[in-house]
Every structure is written in structure tokens, then in C-alpha cells.
PDB file of C-alpha atoms in Angstrom:
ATOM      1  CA  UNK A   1       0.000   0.000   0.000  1.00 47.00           C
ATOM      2  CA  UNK A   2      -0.745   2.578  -1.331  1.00 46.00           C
ATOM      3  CA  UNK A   3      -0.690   1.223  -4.693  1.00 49.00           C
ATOM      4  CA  UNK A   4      -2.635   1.543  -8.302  1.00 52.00           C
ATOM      5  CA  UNK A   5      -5.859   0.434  -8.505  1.00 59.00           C
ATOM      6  CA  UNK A   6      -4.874  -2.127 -11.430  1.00 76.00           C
ATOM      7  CA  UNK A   7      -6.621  -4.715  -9.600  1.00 89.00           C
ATOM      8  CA  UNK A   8      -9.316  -4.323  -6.672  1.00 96.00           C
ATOM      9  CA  UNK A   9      -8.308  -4.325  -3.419  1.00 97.00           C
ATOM     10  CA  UNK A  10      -8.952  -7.324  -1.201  1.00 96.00           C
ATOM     11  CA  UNK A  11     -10.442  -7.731   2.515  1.00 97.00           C
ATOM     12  CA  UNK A  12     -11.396 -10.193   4.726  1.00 96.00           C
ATOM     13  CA  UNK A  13     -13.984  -9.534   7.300  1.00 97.00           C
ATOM     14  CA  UNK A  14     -13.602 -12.102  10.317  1.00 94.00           C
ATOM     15  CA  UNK A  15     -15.277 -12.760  12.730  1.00 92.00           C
ATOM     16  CA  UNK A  16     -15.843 -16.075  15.601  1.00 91.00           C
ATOM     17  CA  UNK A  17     -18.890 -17.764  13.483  1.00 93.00           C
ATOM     18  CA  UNK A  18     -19.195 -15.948   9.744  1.00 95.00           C
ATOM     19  CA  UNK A  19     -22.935 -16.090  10.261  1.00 96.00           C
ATOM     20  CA  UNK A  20     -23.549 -12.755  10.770  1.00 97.00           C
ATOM     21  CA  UNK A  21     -21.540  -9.419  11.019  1.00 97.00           C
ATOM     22  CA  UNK A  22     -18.698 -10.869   8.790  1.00 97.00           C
ATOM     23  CA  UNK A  23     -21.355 -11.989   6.133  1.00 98.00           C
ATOM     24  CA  UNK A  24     -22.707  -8.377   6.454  1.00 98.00           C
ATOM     25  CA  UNK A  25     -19.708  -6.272   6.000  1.00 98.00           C
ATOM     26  CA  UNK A  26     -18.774  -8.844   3.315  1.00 98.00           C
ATOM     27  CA  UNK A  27     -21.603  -7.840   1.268  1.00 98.00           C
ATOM     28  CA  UNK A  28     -21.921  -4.043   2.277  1.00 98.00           C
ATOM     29  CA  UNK A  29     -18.055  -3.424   1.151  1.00 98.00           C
ATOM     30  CA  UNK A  30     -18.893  -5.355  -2.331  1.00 97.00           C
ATOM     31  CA  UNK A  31     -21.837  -2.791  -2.898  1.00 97.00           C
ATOM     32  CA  UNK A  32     -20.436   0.020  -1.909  1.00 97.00           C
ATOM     33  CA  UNK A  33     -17.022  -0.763  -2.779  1.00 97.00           C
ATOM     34  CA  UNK A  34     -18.379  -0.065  -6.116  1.00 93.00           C
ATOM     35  CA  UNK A  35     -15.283  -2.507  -7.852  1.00 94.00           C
ATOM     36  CA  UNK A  36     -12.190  -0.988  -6.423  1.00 96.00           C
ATOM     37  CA  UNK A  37     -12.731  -3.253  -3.089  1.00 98.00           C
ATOM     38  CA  UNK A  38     -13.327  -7.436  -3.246  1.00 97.00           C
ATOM     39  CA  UNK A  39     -14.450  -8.141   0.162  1.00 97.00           C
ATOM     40  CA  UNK A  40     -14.519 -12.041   1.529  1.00 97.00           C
ATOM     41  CA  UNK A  41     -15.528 -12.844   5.186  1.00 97.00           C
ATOM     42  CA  UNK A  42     -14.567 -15.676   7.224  1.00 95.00           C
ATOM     43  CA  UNK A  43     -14.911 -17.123  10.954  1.00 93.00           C
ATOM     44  CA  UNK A  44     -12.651 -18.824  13.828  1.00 90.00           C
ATOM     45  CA  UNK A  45     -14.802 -21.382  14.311  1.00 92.00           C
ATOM     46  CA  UNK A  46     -17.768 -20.915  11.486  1.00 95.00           C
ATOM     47  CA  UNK A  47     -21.262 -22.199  12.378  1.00 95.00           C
ATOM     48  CA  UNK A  48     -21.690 -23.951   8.909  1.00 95.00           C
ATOM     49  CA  UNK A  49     -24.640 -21.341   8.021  1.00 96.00           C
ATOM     50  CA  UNK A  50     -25.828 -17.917   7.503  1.00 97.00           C
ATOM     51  CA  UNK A  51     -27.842 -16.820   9.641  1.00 97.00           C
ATOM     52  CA  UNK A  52     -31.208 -16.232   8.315  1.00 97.00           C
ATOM     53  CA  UNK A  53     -32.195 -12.524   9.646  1.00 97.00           C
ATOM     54  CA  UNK A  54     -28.765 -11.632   7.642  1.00 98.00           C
ATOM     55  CA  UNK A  55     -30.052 -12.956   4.334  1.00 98.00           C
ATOM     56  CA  UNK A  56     -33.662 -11.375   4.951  1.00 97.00           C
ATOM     57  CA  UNK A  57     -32.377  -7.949   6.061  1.00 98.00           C
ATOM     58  CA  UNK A  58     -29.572  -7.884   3.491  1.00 98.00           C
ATOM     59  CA  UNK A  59     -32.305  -8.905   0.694  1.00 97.00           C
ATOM     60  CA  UNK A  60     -34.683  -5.772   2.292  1.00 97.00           C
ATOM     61  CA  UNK A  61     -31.947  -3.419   1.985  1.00 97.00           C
ATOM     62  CA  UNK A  62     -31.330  -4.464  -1.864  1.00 97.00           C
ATOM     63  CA  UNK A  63     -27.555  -5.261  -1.027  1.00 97.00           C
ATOM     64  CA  UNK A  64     -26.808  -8.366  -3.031  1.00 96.00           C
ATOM     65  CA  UNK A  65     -25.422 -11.478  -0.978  1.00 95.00           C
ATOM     66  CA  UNK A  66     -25.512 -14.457  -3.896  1.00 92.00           C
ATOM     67  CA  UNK A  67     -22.593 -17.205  -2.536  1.00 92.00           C
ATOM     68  CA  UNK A  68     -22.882 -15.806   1.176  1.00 95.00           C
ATOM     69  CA  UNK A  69     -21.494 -19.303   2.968  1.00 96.00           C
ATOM     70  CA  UNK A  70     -20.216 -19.800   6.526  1.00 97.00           C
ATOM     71  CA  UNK A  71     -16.535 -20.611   6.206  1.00 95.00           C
ATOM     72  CA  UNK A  72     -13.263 -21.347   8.013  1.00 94.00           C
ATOM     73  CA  UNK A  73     -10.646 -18.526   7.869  1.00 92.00           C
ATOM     74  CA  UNK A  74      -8.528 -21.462   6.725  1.00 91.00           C
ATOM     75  CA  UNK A  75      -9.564 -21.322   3.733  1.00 91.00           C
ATOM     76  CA  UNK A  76      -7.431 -18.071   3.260  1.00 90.00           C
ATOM     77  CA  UNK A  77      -4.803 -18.970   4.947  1.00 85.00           C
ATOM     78  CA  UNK A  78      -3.901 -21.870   2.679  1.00 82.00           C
ATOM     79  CA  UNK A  79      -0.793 -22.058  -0.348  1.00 82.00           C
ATOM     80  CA  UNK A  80      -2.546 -20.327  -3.297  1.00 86.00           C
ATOM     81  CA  UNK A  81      -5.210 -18.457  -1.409  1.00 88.00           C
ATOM     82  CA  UNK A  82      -6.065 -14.760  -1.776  1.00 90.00           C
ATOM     83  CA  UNK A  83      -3.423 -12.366  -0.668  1.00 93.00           C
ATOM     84  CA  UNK A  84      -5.516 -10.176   1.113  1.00 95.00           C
ATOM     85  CA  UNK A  85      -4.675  -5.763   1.632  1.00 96.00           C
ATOM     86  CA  UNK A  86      -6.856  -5.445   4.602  1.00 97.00           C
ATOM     87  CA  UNK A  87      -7.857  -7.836   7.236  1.00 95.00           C
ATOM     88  CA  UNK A  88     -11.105  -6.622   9.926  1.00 96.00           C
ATOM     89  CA  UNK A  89     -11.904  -8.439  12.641  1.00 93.00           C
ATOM     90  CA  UNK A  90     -15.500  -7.745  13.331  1.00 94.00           C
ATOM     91  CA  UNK A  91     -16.266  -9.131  16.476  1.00 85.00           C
ATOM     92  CA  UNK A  92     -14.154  -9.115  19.770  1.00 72.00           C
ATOM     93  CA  UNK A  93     -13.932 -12.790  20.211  1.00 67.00           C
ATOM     94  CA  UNK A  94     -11.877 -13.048  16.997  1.00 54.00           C
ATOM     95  CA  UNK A  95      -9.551 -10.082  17.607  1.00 52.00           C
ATOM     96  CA  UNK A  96      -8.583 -11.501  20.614  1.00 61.00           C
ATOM     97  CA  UNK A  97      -7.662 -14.762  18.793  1.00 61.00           C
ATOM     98  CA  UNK A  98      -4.117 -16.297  16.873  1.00 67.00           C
ATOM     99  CA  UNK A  99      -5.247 -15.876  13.460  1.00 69.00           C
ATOM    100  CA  UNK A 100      -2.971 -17.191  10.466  1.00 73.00           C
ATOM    101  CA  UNK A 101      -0.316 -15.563   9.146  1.00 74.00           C
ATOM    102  CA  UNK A 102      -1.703 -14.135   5.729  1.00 79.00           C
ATOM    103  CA  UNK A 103       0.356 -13.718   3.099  1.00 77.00           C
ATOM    104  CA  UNK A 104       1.107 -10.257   1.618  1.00 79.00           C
ATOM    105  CA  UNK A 105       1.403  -8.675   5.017  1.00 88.00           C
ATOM    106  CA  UNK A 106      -2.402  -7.106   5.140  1.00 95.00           C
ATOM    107  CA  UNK A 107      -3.218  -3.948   7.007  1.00 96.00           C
ATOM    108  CA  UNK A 108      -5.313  -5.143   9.986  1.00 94.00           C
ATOM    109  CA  UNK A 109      -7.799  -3.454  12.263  1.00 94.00           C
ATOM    110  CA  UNK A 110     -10.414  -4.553  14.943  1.00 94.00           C
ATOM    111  CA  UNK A 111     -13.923  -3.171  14.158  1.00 96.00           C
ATOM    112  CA  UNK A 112     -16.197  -4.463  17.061  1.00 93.00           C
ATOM    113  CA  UNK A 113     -19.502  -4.364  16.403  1.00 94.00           C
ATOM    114  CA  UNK A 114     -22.368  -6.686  18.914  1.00 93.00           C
ATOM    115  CA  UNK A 115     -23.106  -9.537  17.786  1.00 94.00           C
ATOM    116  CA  UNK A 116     -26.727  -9.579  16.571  1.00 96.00           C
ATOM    117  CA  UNK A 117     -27.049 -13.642  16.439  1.00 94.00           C
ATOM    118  CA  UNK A 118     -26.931 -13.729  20.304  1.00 93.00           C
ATOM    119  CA  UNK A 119     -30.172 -11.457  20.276  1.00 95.00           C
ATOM    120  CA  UNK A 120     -32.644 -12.693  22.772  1.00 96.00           C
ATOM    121  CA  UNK A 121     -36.742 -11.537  21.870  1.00 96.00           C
ATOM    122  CA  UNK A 122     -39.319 -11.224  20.152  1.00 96.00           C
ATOM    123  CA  UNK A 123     -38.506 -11.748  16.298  1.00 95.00           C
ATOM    124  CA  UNK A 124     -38.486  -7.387  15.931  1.00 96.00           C
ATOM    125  CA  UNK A 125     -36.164  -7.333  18.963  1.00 97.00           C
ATOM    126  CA  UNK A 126     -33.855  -9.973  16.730  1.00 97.00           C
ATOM    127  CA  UNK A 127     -33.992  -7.582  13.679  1.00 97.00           C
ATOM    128  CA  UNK A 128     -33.660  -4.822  15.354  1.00 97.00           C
ATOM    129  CA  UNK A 129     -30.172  -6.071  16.581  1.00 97.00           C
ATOM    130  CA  UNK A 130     -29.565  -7.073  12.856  1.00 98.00           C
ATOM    131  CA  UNK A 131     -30.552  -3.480  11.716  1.00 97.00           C
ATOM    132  CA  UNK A 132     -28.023  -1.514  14.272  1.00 96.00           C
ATOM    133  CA  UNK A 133     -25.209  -4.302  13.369  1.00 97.00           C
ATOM    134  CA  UNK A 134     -26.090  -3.474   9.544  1.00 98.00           C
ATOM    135  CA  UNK A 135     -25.891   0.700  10.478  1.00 97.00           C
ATOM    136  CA  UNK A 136     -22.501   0.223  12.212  1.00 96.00           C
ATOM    137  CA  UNK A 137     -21.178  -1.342   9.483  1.00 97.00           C
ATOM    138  CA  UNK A 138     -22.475   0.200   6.692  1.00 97.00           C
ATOM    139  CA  UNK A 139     -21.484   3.543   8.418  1.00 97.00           C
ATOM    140  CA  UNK A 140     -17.892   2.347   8.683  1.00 97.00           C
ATOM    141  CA  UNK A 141     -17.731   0.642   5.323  1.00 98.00           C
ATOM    142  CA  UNK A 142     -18.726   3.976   3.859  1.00 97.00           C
ATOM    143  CA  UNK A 143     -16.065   5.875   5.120  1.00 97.00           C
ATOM    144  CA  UNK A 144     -13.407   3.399   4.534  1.00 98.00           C
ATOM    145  CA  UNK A 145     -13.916   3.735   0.667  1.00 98.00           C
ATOM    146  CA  UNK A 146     -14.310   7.070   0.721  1.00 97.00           C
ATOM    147  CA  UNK A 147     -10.207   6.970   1.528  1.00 97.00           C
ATOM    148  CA  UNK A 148      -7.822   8.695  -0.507  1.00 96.00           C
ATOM    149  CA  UNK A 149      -5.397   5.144  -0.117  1.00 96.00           C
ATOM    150  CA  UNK A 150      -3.447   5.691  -3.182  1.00 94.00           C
ATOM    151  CA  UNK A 151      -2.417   9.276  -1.063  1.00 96.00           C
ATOM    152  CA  UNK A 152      -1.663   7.861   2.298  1.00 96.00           C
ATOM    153  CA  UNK A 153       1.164   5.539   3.696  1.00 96.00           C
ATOM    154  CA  UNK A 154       0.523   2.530   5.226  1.00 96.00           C
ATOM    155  CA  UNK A 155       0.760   3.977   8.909  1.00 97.00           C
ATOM    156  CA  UNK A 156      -1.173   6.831   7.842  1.00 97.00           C
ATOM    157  CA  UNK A 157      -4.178   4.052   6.531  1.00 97.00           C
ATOM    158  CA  UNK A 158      -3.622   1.809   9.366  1.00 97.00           C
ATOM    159  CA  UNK A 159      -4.226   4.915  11.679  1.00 97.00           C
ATOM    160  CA  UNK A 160      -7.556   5.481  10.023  1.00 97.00           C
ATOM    161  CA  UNK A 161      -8.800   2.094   9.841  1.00 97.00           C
ATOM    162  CA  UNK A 162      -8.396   2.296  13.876  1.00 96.00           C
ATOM    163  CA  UNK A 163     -10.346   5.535  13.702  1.00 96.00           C
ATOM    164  CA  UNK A 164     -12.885   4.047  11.766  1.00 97.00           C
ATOM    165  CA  UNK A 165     -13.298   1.569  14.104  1.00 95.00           C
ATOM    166  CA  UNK A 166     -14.938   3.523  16.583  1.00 92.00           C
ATOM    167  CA  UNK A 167     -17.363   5.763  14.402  1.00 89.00           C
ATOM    168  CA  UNK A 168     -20.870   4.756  15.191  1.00 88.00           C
ATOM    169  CA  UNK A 169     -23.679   6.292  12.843  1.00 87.00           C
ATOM    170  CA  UNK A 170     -25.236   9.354  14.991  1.00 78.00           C
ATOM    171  CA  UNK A 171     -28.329   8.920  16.282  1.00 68.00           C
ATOM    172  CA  UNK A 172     -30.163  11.451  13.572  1.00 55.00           C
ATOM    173  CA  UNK A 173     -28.670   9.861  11.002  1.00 59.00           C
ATOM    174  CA  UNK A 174     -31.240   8.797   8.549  1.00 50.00           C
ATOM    175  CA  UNK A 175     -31.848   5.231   8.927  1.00 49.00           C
ATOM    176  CA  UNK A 176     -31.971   3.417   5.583  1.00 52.00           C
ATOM    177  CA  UNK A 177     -32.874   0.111   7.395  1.00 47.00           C
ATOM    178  CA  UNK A 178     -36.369   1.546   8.224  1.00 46.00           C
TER     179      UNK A 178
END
């Protein structure tokens, strides 16, 4: 980094079971990444499924999620695999984890966001969690491609990532999951 844009720029959005806030950042950062970003997501310990109020609230929001799949971060971490730019750890159980070495030497920052598959409810209580995971994100994801990369060092982008990391939409913001 920086670097042209001959080819888009890889990330990897982990997180403990890639059923939920990796799958949703995955997604977000391919639509709004509008081709310069390739996002992938990936879990510690993957539950083997998305999880269904991720699909639904994804599909209501019109962000596309074809080939969404619960999958082992081993799968990137193997001879041959994806040499990733950036790598996000979305939850706090996977930041606190020995991930792989990845190849390429990726940026890396630790984007917490709750983890809306542990909601407890009514089915609108579970969605609701879904729909403030989805703001975070999408909040976040928006600023990071709004980044003039190809203009900063990697320090300099490594420094904003971790800035990004704690920007939470503001309460007035308009809501686009409503």
C-alpha cells in the first residue's frame, strides 16, 4: 500500500462464526465498494450457516449477498489463497484470537460491532439487533472507501482504519434500514 488500482483491493472480514456481522460487511463493502474493493468474510470457528435474519435484512436493503457461505478462515490462509490488503476483525472474540499468518502482510484493524445472532426476543427485537449491526457497518464501510489510499502511507491508513473503528452512525442519522 498505497498502490494503483490495477486490480481491486482485497479484505477479509472475520469474525468467531461468519454467520452474521462478517457476512454483512462482506456484502456491504462489495456494494459500496463499487469494484475498487473485493471483500470475503470468514470465521474462527464458522457455524456452517448464515444466519437467516442476515439474508432477509440484506435482501430488504437491496444489497446483493448471492454465494454468502459460513466458512473457516482457513480457507485463506492456505498455499494459493487470496493475498488479502486489509484484514477486519468484526467481532471481539476473533480479535482476541491467533489468526494465520496471511500472506502479503495485510493492514489489519479490529472493528467491534455486537453480535446480533446472540439477540434474545421477540422476532423485531432480533432484527432490530440485525438493523443496528447493519448501520454500524455500513457507516464504517462507507467511510473506509471514501479513503484517498493511493495518497496515504501505510501507517497513515492503518491509523484510520483504527479511527474508523470507533465511528458509530449518529443517532439522527437517517436510517436506511427503516
Amino acid at each position: 500500500m498505497p498502490q494503483s488500482q490495477l486490480r481491486p483491493l482485497n479484505v477479509l472480514f472475520l469474525c468467531t462464526g461468519n454467520s452474521a456481522r462478517s457476512i454483512l460487511a462482506e456484502s456491504l463493502l462489495n456494494h459500496w465498494g463499487k469494484g475498487r474493493f473485493r471483500a470475503y468474510s470468514a470465521g474462527s470457528f464458522p457455524t456452517g450457516r448464515v444466519n437467516p435474519l442476515a439474508l432477509e435484512l440484506l435482501a430488504h436493503m437491496k444489497i446483493p449477498a448471492e454465494g454468502a457461505r459460513s466458512k473457516s478462515w482457513d480457507e485463506f490462509a492456505a498455499t494459493g489463497a487470496v493475498e488479502f490488503d486489509f484484514v477486519i476483525t468484526v467481532c471481539d472474540k476473533a480479535a482476541g484470537e491467533v489468526c494465520p499468518i496471511w500472506p502479503g502482510q495485510p493492514i489489519t484493524a479490529h472493528w467491534g460491532v455486537e453480535d446480533p445472532a446472540s439477540a434474545t426476543g421477540t422476532d423485531a427485537q432480533k432484527m432490530l439487533a440485525f438493523r443496528d449491526a447493519f448501520r454500524a457497518l455500513e457507516h464504517r464501510i462507507r467511510i473506509f472507501v471514501e479513503l484517498p489510499l493511493a495518497a496515504l502511507d501505510r501507517l497513515r491508513i492503518k491509523q484510520e482504519l483504527d479511527r474508523i473503528g470507533v465511528q458509530m452512525p449518529a443517532a439522527g442519522d437517517a436510517d436506511r434500514t427503516g
